[in-house]
Coordinates of C-alpha atoms in Angstrom, one line a residue:
M24 CA -8.3 16.3 -5.8
I25 CA -4.9 14.7 -5.8
E26 CA -2.0 16.5 -4.1
H27 CA 1.3 17.5 -5.6
A28 CA 3.2 16.2 -8.6
I29 CA 0.6 13.5 -9.3
S30 CA -0.5 13.2 -12.9
I31 CA -4.3 12.9 -13.3
P32 CA -5.3 11.1 -16.5
K33 CA -8.2 12.5 -18.3
E34 CA -10.0 9.2 -18.3
R35 CA -10.2 7.9 -14.8
V36 CA -12.5 6.2 -12.4
V37 CA -13.2 7.7 -8.9
I38 CA -14.0 5.1 -6.2
L39 CA -15.9 6.4 -3.2
D40 CA -14.8 4.4 -0.2
F41 CA -17.4 3.4 2.3
G42 CA -15.1 1.3 4.4
S43 CA -15.0 -2.0 2.6
Q44 CA -12.0 -4.3 3.1
Y45 CA -12.1 -4.8 -0.7
T46 CA -12.0 -1.1 -1.8
Q47 CA -8.3 -1.3 -2.6
L48 CA -9.0 -4.4 -4.7
I49 CA -11.4 -2.4 -6.9
A50 CA -8.7 0.1 -7.7
R51 CA -6.2 -2.7 -8.4
R52 CA -8.5 -4.6 -10.7
I53 CA -9.3 -1.5 -12.7
R54 CA -5.6 -0.5 -13.0
E55 CA -4.8 -4.0 -14.2
M56 CA -7.1 -3.2 -17.1
N57 CA -5.0 -0.1 -17.9
V58 CA -7.6 2.4 -16.6
Y59 CA -6.5 4.8 -13.9
A60 CA -8.6 4.6 -10.7
E61 CA -8.3 6.6 -7.5
I62 CA -9.9 6.2 -4.1
V63 CA -11.4 9.1 -2.2
P64 CA -13.5 9.0 1.0
F65 CA -17.3 8.9 0.7
F66 CA -17.4 12.4 2.1
H67 CA -15.1 13.9 -0.5
P68 CA -16.7 17.2 -1.7
L69 CA -19.0 16.8 -4.7
A70 CA -17.7 20.1 -6.0
D71 CA -14.1 18.7 -6.2
I72 CA -15.3 15.6 -8.0
Q73 CA -17.3 17.7 -10.4
K74 CA -14.4 20.1 -11.0
E75 CA -12.2 17.2 -12.3
M76 CA -15.1 15.3 -13.8
P77 CA -14.2 11.5 -13.8
A78 CA -15.3 9.2 -16.5
A79 CA -17.1 6.9 -14.0
I80 CA -17.8 6.6 -10.4
I81 CA -17.9 3.4 -8.3
L82 CA -19.5 3.2 -4.8
S83 CA -17.6 0.7 -2.7
G84 CA -19.0 -1.8 -0.3
G85 CA -18.8 -1.2 3.4
P86 CA -19.5 -2.9 6.8
S87 CA -22.5 -0.7 7.6
S88 CA -26.2 -1.3 7.2
L89 CA -28.1 1.6 5.6
Y90 CA -30.4 1.3 8.7
E91 CA -27.7 1.9 11.3
K92 CA -27.5 5.2 13.0
G93 CA -24.7 7.3 11.5
A94 CA -24.3 5.0 8.4
P95 CA -22.3 6.7 5.7
R96 CA -24.3 8.3 3.0
V97 CA -23.5 9.5 -0.5
D98 CA -24.1 13.0 -1.8
E99 CA -27.0 12.3 -4.3
G100 CA -25.6 15.0 -6.6
I101 CA -23.2 12.2 -7.7
F102 CA -26.1 10.7 -9.7
R103 CA -26.7 14.0 -11.5
L104 CA -23.2 14.4 -12.9
G105 CA -24.2 12.5 -16.0
V106 CA -21.4 9.9 -15.7
P107 CA -21.9 6.1 -15.3
V108 CA -22.2 4.8 -11.7
L109 CA -21.7 1.3 -10.3
G110 CA -22.7 0.5 -6.7
I111 CA -21.1 -2.5 -5.2
C112 CA -22.7 -4.3 -2.2
Y113 CA -23.3 -1.3 0.2
G114 CA -23.1 0.8 -2.9
L115 CA -26.1 -1.0 -4.3
Y116 CA -28.2 0.2 -1.3
L117 CA -27.1 3.7 -1.8
V118 CA -28.3 3.6 -5.4
V119 CA -31.6 2.0 -4.3
N120 CA -32.1 4.6 -1.6
A121 CA -31.2 7.6 -3.8
F122 CA -33.8 6.6 -6.4
R123 CA -36.4 5.7 -3.8
G124 CA -36.4 1.9 -4.2
S125 CA -37.0 -0.3 -1.2
S126 CA -34.7 -2.5 0.9
E127 CA -34.7 -4.2 4.3
A128 CA -32.8 -6.4 6.7
A129 CA -32.6 -9.9 5.2
K130 CA -33.8 -12.9 7.2
S131 CA -31.0 -15.0 5.8
K132 CA -27.7 -13.3 5.5
E133 CA -25.4 -14.3 2.6
Y134 CA -21.6 -14.5 3.1
G135 CA -19.1 -16.3 0.9
R136 CA -19.7 -18.0 -2.4
A137 CA -23.1 -17.9 -4.0
V138 CA -24.7 -18.5 -7.4
I139 CA -26.6 -15.7 -9.2
N140 CA -29.1 -16.2 -12.0
I141 CA -28.7 -13.6 -14.7
A142 CA -32.0 -12.3 -16.1
G143 CA -32.4 -11.0 -19.6
K144 CA -29.6 -9.1 -21.4
S145 CA -27.5 -6.2 -20.0
P146 CA -24.2 -4.8 -21.2
L147 CA -23.0 -5.2 -17.6
F148 CA -23.2 -9.0 -18.0
T149 CA -22.3 -9.4 -21.6
G150 CA -20.3 -12.7 -22.1
L151 CA -21.4 -14.2 -18.8
R152 CA -23.4 -17.4 -18.4
K153 CA -27.0 -17.6 -17.0
K154 CA -25.6 -18.9 -13.7
E155 CA -22.4 -17.4 -12.2
T156 CA -20.4 -18.0 -9.0
V157 CA -19.9 -14.8 -7.1
W158 CA -18.8 -13.7 -3.6
M159 CA -21.4 -12.2 -1.4
S160 CA -21.2 -10.4 1.9
H161 CA -24.4 -8.8 3.0
G162 CA -27.2 -8.8 5.7
D163 CA -29.7 -6.6 3.9
K164 CA -31.7 -7.1 0.7
V165 CA -33.4 -5.1 -2.0
V166 CA -37.1 -5.8 -2.0
A167 CA -38.2 -3.4 -4.8
P168 CA -36.0 -1.7 -7.4
P169 CA -36.4 2.0 -8.0
R170 CA -38.6 3.2 -10.8
G171 CA -36.8 2.9 -14.2
F172 CA -34.4 0.2 -12.9
T173 CA -34.5 -3.4 -14.2
V174 CA -33.7 -6.5 -12.1
L175 CA -30.6 -8.0 -13.8
A176 CA -29.8 -10.9 -11.5
S177 CA -31.0 -12.8 -8.4
S178 CA -29.7 -15.4 -6.0
E179 CA -31.2 -17.9 -3.5
N180 CA -31.1 -15.3 -0.6
A181 CA -31.4 -12.2 -2.7
E182 CA -34.3 -12.0 -5.2
I183 CA -32.7 -8.8 -6.5
A184 CA -28.9 -9.2 -6.7
A185 CA -28.3 -6.7 -9.5
I186 CA -30.2 -3.7 -11.0
G187 CA -29.6 -1.3 -13.8
D188 CA -31.0 1.8 -15.5
E189 CA -29.6 1.6 -19.0
S190 CA -30.6 5.1 -19.9
K191 CA -28.9 6.7 -16.9
K192 CA -26.0 4.1 -17.0
I193 CA -26.4 3.6 -13.3
Y194 CA -26.0 0.0 -11.9
G195 CA -25.8 -1.8 -8.6
V196 CA -24.7 -5.3 -7.8
Q197 CA -25.1 -7.2 -4.5
F198 CA -21.9 -9.2 -5.0
H199 CA -18.2 -8.2 -5.1
P200 CA -16.9 -8.4 -8.7
E201 CA -13.4 -7.2 -7.5
V202 CA -12.8 -10.4 -5.5
Y203 CA -11.1 -13.3 -7.1
H204 CA -13.8 -15.7 -5.8
T205 CA -16.3 -14.0 -8.1
V206 CA -15.3 -16.2 -11.1
N207 CA -16.1 -13.7 -13.8
G208 CA -15.9 -10.5 -11.8
G209 CA -13.2 -9.2 -14.0
R210 CA -15.6 -9.5 -17.0
V211 CA -18.2 -7.5 -15.1
L212 CA -15.8 -4.7 -14.4
K213 CA -14.5 -4.7 -18.0
N214 CA -18.1 -4.5 -19.3
F215 CA -18.7 -1.5 -17.0
L216 CA -15.5 0.3 -18.0
F217 CA -15.4 -0.4 -21.7
R218 CA -19.0 -1.2 -22.9
I219 CA -20.9 1.1 -20.6
C220 CA -18.4 3.9 -19.9
G221 CA -16.6 3.7 -23.3
L222 CA -13.2 4.0 -21.7
K223 CA -9.9 3.0 -23.4
P224 CA -7.1 1.0 -21.8
T225 CA -4.5 3.7 -22.1
W226 CA -3.1 4.0 -18.6
T227 CA 0.3 2.3 -18.5
M228 CA 3.5 2.8 -16.5
R229 CA 5.0 4.4 -19.6
S230 CA 2.2 6.9 -19.8
F231 CA 2.5 7.4 -16.0
I232 CA 6.1 8.4 -16.4
E233 CA 5.4 10.9 -19.2
T234 CA 2.5 12.6 -17.4
S235 CA 4.3 12.5 -14.0
V236 CA 7.5 14.0 -15.3
E237 CA 5.4 16.8 -16.9
A238 CA 3.5 17.3 -13.6
I239 CA 6.7 17.4 -11.6
K240 CA 8.2 20.0 -14.0
Q241 CA 5.2 22.2 -13.6
E242 CA 5.1 21.8 -9.8
V243 CA 8.8 22.4 -9.2
G244 CA 9.4 25.1 -11.9
D245 CA 13.0 26.2 -11.5
G246 CA 13.1 25.1 -7.8
T247 CA 15.1 22.4 -6.0
V248 CA 13.9 19.2 -4.5
L249 CA 15.4 17.4 -1.5
L250 CA 14.7 13.7 -1.4
G251 CA 15.4 11.3 1.5
L252 CA 17.0 8.3 -0.2
S253 CA 17.1 5.1 1.7
G254 CA 18.3 2.8 -1.0
G255 CA 15.0 0.9 -1.1
V256 CA 12.7 0.4 -4.1
D257 CA 10.3 3.3 -3.3
S258 CA 12.8 6.1 -2.7
S259 CA 15.0 4.8 -5.6
V260 CA 12.2 4.9 -8.1
T261 CA 11.2 8.3 -6.8
A262 CA 14.8 9.5 -7.3
M263 CA 14.9 8.2 -10.9
L264 CA 11.6 9.8 -11.7
L265 CA 12.6 13.1 -10.2
Q266 CA 16.0 13.1 -11.9
R267 CA 14.3 12.6 -15.3
A268 CA 12.1 15.6 -14.6
I269 CA 14.5 18.1 -13.0
G270 CA 18.1 16.7 -13.4
D271 CA 20.7 18.0 -11.0
R272 CA 18.2 20.2 -9.2
L273 CA 17.4 17.0 -7.2
Y274 CA 19.5 16.6 -4.1
C275 CA 19.3 13.1 -2.6
V276 CA 20.1 12.9 1.1
F277 CA 21.0 9.5 2.4
V278 CA 20.9 9.5 6.2
D279 CA 22.6 6.8 8.1
N280 CA 20.3 6.7 11.1
G281 CA 22.2 3.9 12.8
V282 CA 19.4 1.3 12.3
L283 CA 20.2 0.2 8.8
R284 CA 21.1 -3.3 7.5
K285 CA 24.7 -4.5 7.7
D286 CA 27.0 -2.6 5.3
E287 CA 24.0 -0.6 3.9
S288 CA 25.7 2.8 3.9
R289 CA 28.6 1.6 1.8
K290 CA 26.3 -0.2 -0.7
V291 CA 24.0 2.8 -1.1
I292 CA 26.8 5.3 -1.7
E293 CA 28.4 3.0 -4.2
R294 CA 25.2 2.3 -6.1
F295 CA 23.7 5.7 -6.3
R296 CA 26.7 8.0 -6.4
K297 CA 29.0 5.9 -8.5
H298 CA 26.7 4.0 -10.8
M299 CA 23.5 6.1 -11.0
K300 CA 25.3 9.4 -10.9
L301 CA 22.8 10.9 -8.5
N302 CA 23.5 14.1 -6.6
L303 CA 24.0 12.2 -3.4
I304 CA 24.7 13.8 0.0
H305 CA 25.6 11.3 2.8
V306 CA 24.9 12.2 6.4
D307 CA 26.1 10.0 9.2
A308 CA 23.6 10.8 11.9
S309 CA 23.7 7.4 13.7
K310 CA 24.8 8.8 17.1
R311 CA 22.1 11.5 16.9
F312 CA 19.3 9.0 16.2
L313 CA 20.4 6.5 18.8
G314 CA 20.7 9.2 21.4
K315 CA 17.1 10.2 20.7
L316 CA 15.9 6.6 20.8
K317 CA 17.7 5.8 24.1
G318 CA 15.2 4.4 26.6
V319 CA 12.3 4.4 24.2
E320 CA 10.3 1.2 23.9
E321 CA 6.9 2.2 22.6
P322 CA 6.6 1.6 18.8
E323 CA 4.7 4.7 17.9
K324 CA 7.1 6.9 19.8
K325 CA 10.0 5.3 17.9
R326 CA 8.4 6.1 14.6
R327 CA 7.6 9.7 15.6
I328 CA 11.2 10.3 16.8
I329 CA 12.7 8.9 13.6
G330 CA 10.3 10.8 11.4
R331 CA 11.0 14.1 13.3
E332 CA 14.8 13.6 13.2
F333 CA 14.7 12.9 9.5
I334 CA 12.9 16.2 8.9
E335 CA 15.4 18.1 11.0
V336 CA 18.4 16.5 9.2
F337 CA 16.8 17.4 5.9
M338 CA 16.3 21.0 6.9
E339 CA 19.9 21.2 8.1
E340 CA 21.2 19.8 4.8
A341 CA 18.8 22.2 2.9
K342 CA 20.5 25.2 4.5
K343 CA 23.9 23.9 3.4
I344 CA 22.6 23.6 -0.1
G345 CA 21.4 27.2 0.1
R346 CA 18.1 26.7 -1.5
F347 CA 15.3 24.2 -0.8
D348 CA 11.8 24.4 -2.3
F349 CA 10.3 20.9 -1.9
L350 CA 10.7 17.8 0.1
A351 CA 10.1 14.6 -1.9
Q352 CA 9.1 11.2 -0.4
G353 CA 8.7 7.7 -1.8
T354 CA 5.3 7.3 -0.1
L355 CA 3.1 4.6 -1.4
Y356 CA -0.6 4.0 -1.1
P357 CA -0.4 1.4 1.7
D358 CA 1.6 3.9 3.8
V359 CA -1.2 6.5 3.5
I360 CA -4.1 4.1 4.2
E361 CA -2.4 2.6 7.2
S362 CA -1.3 5.9 8.7
V363 CA -4.4 8.0 8.6
S364 CA -8.0 7.6 7.6
T365 CA -7.8 10.0 4.6
K366 CA -9.2 7.5 2.2
G367 CA -12.4 6.6 4.0
P368 CA -13.8 5.3 7.2
S369 CA -11.0 3.0 8.0
D370 CA -9.2 2.7 11.4
T371 CA -5.7 4.0 11.7
I372 CA -3.4 1.0 12.0
K373 CA 0.0 2.6 12.6
S374 CA 1.7 5.8 11.7
H375 CA 4.5 5.8 9.2
H376 CA 7.7 7.9 9.4
N377 CA 6.6 9.9 6.4
R378 CA 3.3 10.7 8.0
V379 CA 4.4 12.2 11.3
P380 CA 3.1 15.7 12.2
E381 CA 6.1 17.5 10.8
V382 CA 5.7 15.9 7.4
L383 CA 1.9 16.4 7.5
K384 CA 2.4 20.1 8.1
L385 CA 4.7 20.3 5.1
I386 CA 2.2 18.4 3.0
K387 CA -0.5 20.9 4.0
S388 CA 1.7 23.8 3.0
G389 CA 2.3 22.3 -0.4
K390 CA 6.0 21.7 0.1
V391 CA 6.0 17.9 -0.3
I392 CA 6.1 16.0 -3.6
E393 CA 5.0 12.3 -3.5
P394 CA 4.8 11.1 -7.0
L395 CA 4.1 7.5 -6.0
K396 CA 1.5 8.0 -3.3
E397 CA -1.4 6.5 -5.3
L398 CA 0.6 3.4 -6.4
F399 CA 0.8 -0.1 -5.0
K400 CA 4.2 -1.8 -4.5
D401 CA 4.0 -4.0 -7.6
E402 CA 3.1 -1.0 -9.7
V403 CA 6.2 0.8 -8.3
R404 CA 8.4 -2.2 -9.3
E405 CA 6.9 -2.1 -12.8
L406 CA 7.6 1.7 -12.9
G407 CA 11.2 1.0 -11.9
R408 CA 11.7 -1.5 -14.7
E409 CA 10.2 1.0 -17.2
L410 CA 12.7 3.6 -15.9
G411 CA 15.6 1.2 -16.7
M412 CA 16.5 0.3 -13.1
A413 CA 18.5 -2.9 -12.5
D414 CA 16.2 -5.8 -11.8
E415 CA 18.1 -6.6 -8.6
L416 CA 17.2 -3.3 -7.1
V417 CA 13.6 -3.3 -8.4
R418 CA 13.0 -6.7 -6.8
R419 CA 14.5 -5.7 -3.5
H420 CA 12.3 -6.5 -0.5
P421 CA 10.6 -3.6 1.4
F422 CA 12.6 -2.1 4.2
P423 CA 10.8 0.2 6.7
G424 CA 11.7 3.9 7.0
P425 CA 12.4 3.5 10.8
G426 CA 14.7 0.6 9.8
L427 CA 15.7 -1.9 12.4
A428 CA 14.3 0.3 15.2
I429 CA 10.9 -1.3 14.6
R430 CA 12.3 -4.8 14.2
I431 CA 13.9 -4.5 17.7
I432 CA 11.0 -5.0 20.1
G433 CA 11.6 -2.7 23.1
E434 CA 14.6 -0.4 23.5
V435 CA 17.0 0.1 20.6
T436 CA 20.6 -0.3 21.8
P437 CA 23.9 -0.6 19.9
Q438 CA 24.3 -4.2 21.1
R439 CA 20.8 -5.2 19.9
I440 CA 21.3 -3.5 16.5
K441 CA 24.6 -5.4 16.0
I442 CA 22.9 -8.7 16.9
L443 CA 20.0 -8.0 14.5
Q444 CA 22.2 -6.9 11.7
E445 CA 24.2 -10.1 11.8
A446 CA 21.1 -12.3 12.1
D447 CA 19.3 -10.5 9.3
D448 CA 22.4 -10.7 7.0
I449 CA 22.6 -14.5 7.6
L450 CA 18.9 -14.9 6.8
I451 CA 19.0 -12.9 3.6
T452 CA 22.1 -14.6 2.4
E453 CA 20.7 -18.1 2.9
I454 CA 17.3 -17.1 1.3
R455 CA 19.1 -15.8 -1.8
E456 CA 21.4 -18.8 -2.1
A457 CA 18.3 -21.1 -1.9
G458 CA 16.7 -19.2 -4.8
L459 CA 13.7 -18.1 -2.6
Y460 CA 14.3 -14.4 -2.4
D461 CA 12.3 -13.4 -5.5
L462 CA 9.5 -15.7 -4.5
L463 CA 8.9 -13.9 -1.2
W464 CA 7.3 -10.4 -0.7
Q465 CA 9.4 -9.9 2.3
I466 CA 11.5 -11.8 4.8
F467 CA 13.4 -10.4 7.8
A468 CA 14.6 -11.0 11.3
V469 CA 13.1 -9.5 14.5
F470 CA 15.0 -9.1 17.8
L471 CA 12.8 -10.2 20.8
P472 CA 13.7 -8.9 24.3
V473 CA 12.8 -12.4 25.6
R474 CA 15.5 -14.5 27.2
S475 CA 15.4 -18.2 27.3
V476 CA 17.5 -21.0 28.7
G477 CA 19.7 -23.0 26.2
V478 CA 22.7 -25.3 26.2
M479 CA 25.8 -24.5 24.1
G480 CA 29.0 -26.5 24.5
D481 CA 27.6 -28.3 27.5
K482 CA 27.1 -25.0 29.3
R483 CA 23.9 -23.3 30.2
T484 CA 23.0 -20.1 28.3
Y485 CA 20.4 -17.5 29.0
E486 CA 20.1 -15.4 25.8
N487 CA 17.7 -13.6 23.5
V488 CA 15.4 -14.8 20.7
I489 CA 15.3 -14.0 17.0
A490 CA 12.0 -14.3 15.2
I491 CA 11.9 -14.8 11.4
R492 CA 9.0 -13.2 9.5
G493 CA 8.5 -14.3 5.9
V494 CA 5.4 -13.4 3.8
T495 CA 3.9 -13.6 0.4
S496 CA 1.8 -10.8 -0.9
V497 CA 0.9 -8.7 -4.0
D498 CA 0.6 -5.2 -2.5
A499 CA 1.2 -5.5 1.2
M500 CA -2.5 -4.7 1.9
T501 CA -2.9 -8.4 2.8
A502 CA -0.2 -11.1 3.2
D503 CA 0.1 -14.8 4.0
W504 CA 3.0 -16.3 6.0
A505 CA 5.4 -18.1 3.7
Y506 CA 6.0 -21.8 3.9
L507 CA 9.8 -22.4 3.8
P508 CA 11.4 -25.8 3.3
E509 CA 12.5 -27.5 6.6
G510 CA 16.1 -27.8 5.4
I511 CA 16.4 -24.0 4.8
L512 CA 14.9 -23.1 8.2
R513 CA 17.2 -25.6 9.9
K514 CA 20.3 -24.1 8.2
I515 CA 19.2 -20.5 9.0
S516 CA 18.5 -21.4 12.6
N517 CA 21.8 -23.2 13.1
R518 CA 23.9 -20.4 11.5
I519 CA 22.2 -17.6 13.6
I520 CA 22.5 -19.5 16.9
N521 CA 26.1 -20.6 16.2
E522 CA 27.4 -17.3 14.7
V523 CA 25.5 -14.5 16.4
K524 CA 26.6 -14.0 20.0
G525 CA 23.6 -13.3 22.3
I526 CA 21.1 -15.5 20.5
N527 CA 20.2 -19.1 21.5
R528 CA 16.8 -19.5 20.0
V529 CA 15.1 -18.9 16.6
V530 CA 11.4 -18.9 16.0
Y531 CA 9.2 -18.6 12.8
D532 CA 6.2 -16.3 12.6
I533 CA 3.2 -18.1 11.1
S534 CA 0.6 -15.3 11.3
S535 CA -1.1 -13.6 8.3
K536 CA -2.2 -10.0 7.6
P537 CA -4.8 -9.4 8.7
P538 CA -5.1 -9.9 11.7
S539 CA -1.3 -9.3 12.1
T540 CA 0.6 -6.6 10.3
I541 CA 3.7 -7.5 8.3
E542 CA 6.1 -5.6 10.6
W543 CA 6.0 -6.4 14.3
E544 CA 5.9 -2.7 15.2

């Protein structure tokens, strides 16, 4: 079910994704309870699920109505596996439909906060009050529960807001327990996991390390692994995990693609070769990358070019090594979900450099190891601490694989790179000195190919604009723009305009994700 070098705990929950914006939250809440959860698309083969029998199955919500043409359906064999099932929102209707209950379009739709009235006693609602505040998002309603199912809760607009068959251990709830607005949603999920499914909270980062190291050893055997090391958190944690598993058969290739932060090459070489003792190969391919990017303005084309060039550089270095069995990447879950719809009926948002066709071809052939591909960013940081990495490195803000190329809107030129490097360096320096760096998920500068009139030294200027993007987030799936003190913004703006030649205006991005993405391209 999961691809290469990923450890699969014996006790795990499989979440079938029907396109809900909250599906990732379900996985996160469950993992926070120290139970491993993985997300697969609703059309994932039943035979594969049965082969690796999960301890429980959750059917996510989704934007569809069961009555729409082409609405996603569940293989009803899921309910014959003999494992507990919890249907959430749209998942409730799948349960009702599978067991021949009755539902219809509701006259009054229910979105946002609502109050449910819990009826009787059920292990799903143990410890909850008779009235609970929950988060609803539905336009249909259940009018008759299936035979053998009991009505467990109701609301003003949903006479049947939760159902359950205790003997089959199959449940459905109209509300979203995974959302923070459902006051005791965590208690509902805990009841399902521990009271109904009988699971134990044994999945931790320490156990993840142990099982992942063993999985990597089995996968690699006596082979060699080539890892693209950028110096960021993801690739660094991947390197440490691989080094623990296979030692000096790991070759870390650090490629200077010409679109890195100021002084990044020197810092990476010093940190990983000198202090961490990694088998590091440094390749200065900046001229090569910039040559390929010349004249290119379209964001997706930039990403594809950089991804393709990375693979070619890796292959060339592999030949020099003399033996290359696997390519390793520090791919995270958000990278996968935003690149392609492999996890469910979600739209592709943007491709990532580690999901370009050349990489996907290697993945299909079984030549790619991605030990972090089911983890969220905060989980990777926790993993890094468990591996003994320095806190400064673990807390480092994300930096995109395509680097500054996607923070320069339009064509990437040496002059624009230099301007952005200087502006970004000033920004990060001031944010660190203000004690704000660790409070932010990410903050960075963006070069805009927009020229505006200014006045400097009593002379008219006509220069470019730098945009600052600062956000707070937990896992990068959603993000809010960060409020920064006026004094800090003023100092950053003054320094950039006064010290960076070619910039006469600084603006601050106040859009959240969604609808915007964190990166501009």
